[in-house]
Amino acid sequence: MSVDSLPTLFQWARDNLLKEEALAISALEELPSHLFPEMFKVAFTDRHTKVLIAMVSAWPFPCLPVGTLIEDPHLETLKAVLDGLNVLVTGKVHSSRCKLRVLDLRRNVHHDFWSIQTGSHEDNCPAQIVAQKQPVETCPNPRREIPFMVVTDFELMQESFDEWTIYLMQWIQERKSSIHLCCRKLNSCASPVSNVIEIFKLVDLNCILELQLSQWWPEFLEELDPYLEGMNNLHTLMLEGLKPFRFTACEEDQEDEWQSTLPSLLSNFGGLQNLYLNDIYLLEDSLDKWLGCLKTPLKTLSITDCPRLLQSDFECLPNCPNICKLKHLNLNALFLSDVGYEIPGLILEKVTSTLQILELERCGMTDPHFKALMPALSKCSQLLKVSFCHNDISLLVLKTLLCHTAKLSQLTQELYPAPQECYEDYKILKDRFKKLCPELLNILKAKRQPKKVSFTTQTCLKCLHSCHYYYNLEATDCLCQCICQ
């Protein structure tokens, strides 16, 4: 065993201490604050529930970001953490060193706090330095004055709640006067509307910042309206797969009513910044109504996989005042081939000073669309990413497009379609593709040093694969998955 692999004195002492839970608990009052994080991580991972209860009730920092330690949710471990918080709520035990006010159960939030290393520098890492790495958690609703806060996100993907969520909800419900449940994100996919309403009744609606509703029926969405009205701080709304439950002729009047009433849901959100509309059946001939209900300019507008959009829907976009400050525009999988070729350029002209990400993949764009787009594209000096994959473009027009994007010095990621000259009778000419890609890349290199660039062919209709040419500062690679001769 090498010297580097030997356990430190602290690790040896920690592991031996945790084997004797009673001794470990009695030692907490004297344990230096900067050793608490590493001790807690091991106790949590190894499910020393009694030690966890004691450590939570003596936690010497304002926030305990335990969610980032959760890999496989374990009910008894959750109970131990909540029991420790309950000790503080009820005042059964008072520790003069305890500063805990926020228990953060979110799993997808990175906290540098847990990266603190104990070992060779235990003696020169004072508690003040550890405390500086604490995440500062503030509630989106500043009027809340309840002394303890539990922060979590909810993902509802099943017909019923899992046992972890059931226990947390019941625990919070019994302590609503003492603990504030702060839900920042709620994601519901095909879950019963009753489950979502149950969550809404439990949380403070003003705390919800991001809401995602997938695979819902409009008739159910209307039931949420009274709760949506209370989400005054919502900044991101994602609606996906919104379609009527039944498609019958006798319900055409109902469909017309939904097209008139559903857009008004957006008027509930005075601070909405990011709007994602994916596969929305009822968007046809009503996009102007949806965007007209917005109260503030958007930073992100994503409208994808909505094949029923009409010319009138696209024509309203350049005239919408709430897209003038867009940083991210995504129109992937919209059939621009069915509308005037000048539309993409007119939309882009409105956001040239702010746009950072432009996504126009699988849009059926052809040479006239790209030619009309280029003048406005050249003015987008803030662009960081462009994506034009899976569109139909000739080699001549692609070279011209690259001459325009070569002038955009802020670009860090560029995705382009392979030109028409890489195909013959719907087959991919792999040798031709491999030869052209370096030549196309050199157009960019003549003006600036590109960061990440890719060229991608259409999917081969015979083998259902494609070819990709990747370039970044470290390497260049050409991957041809198409196996057809």
Coordinates of C-alpha atoms in Angstrom, one line a residue, residues 13-14 22 41 70 76 79 98 126 133 145 150 154 158 194 199 211 218 237 324 332 358-359 379 390 401 476 479:
A13 CA -10.7 8.2 14.1
R14 CA -14.0 9.0 12.3
A22 CA -23.3 6.4 21.5
K41 CA -21.2 12.4 4.7
I70 CA -28.7 11.4 -2.1
E76 CA -35.1 5.6 7.1
K79 CA -36.6 10.1 8.6
C98 CA -26.4 24.9 16.2
P126 CA -11.1 27.2 10.8
K133 CA -18.5 27.8 1.4
E145 CA -40.9 34.5 8.6
V150 CA -37.1 22.8 3.9
F154 CA -40.9 17.7 -6.9
Q158 CA -46.0 8.1 -11.6
S194 CA -55.1 15.5 -8.1
I199 CA -48.6 19.5 -3.9
L211 CA -43.1 24.6 -13.6
P218 CA -56.3 20.8 -21.7
L237 CA -42.9 27.5 -17.8
C324 CA -37.1 41.8 -28.4
N332 CA -36.6 23.1 -33.8
L358 CA -30.1 30.0 -32.0
E359 CA -31.5 26.6 -32.7
K379 CA -25.5 41.2 -36.8
H390 CA -30.9 18.4 -40.6
L401 CA -23.2 30.8 -44.4
T476 CA -10.9 16.1 -34.9
L479 CA -17.8 9.1 -37.4

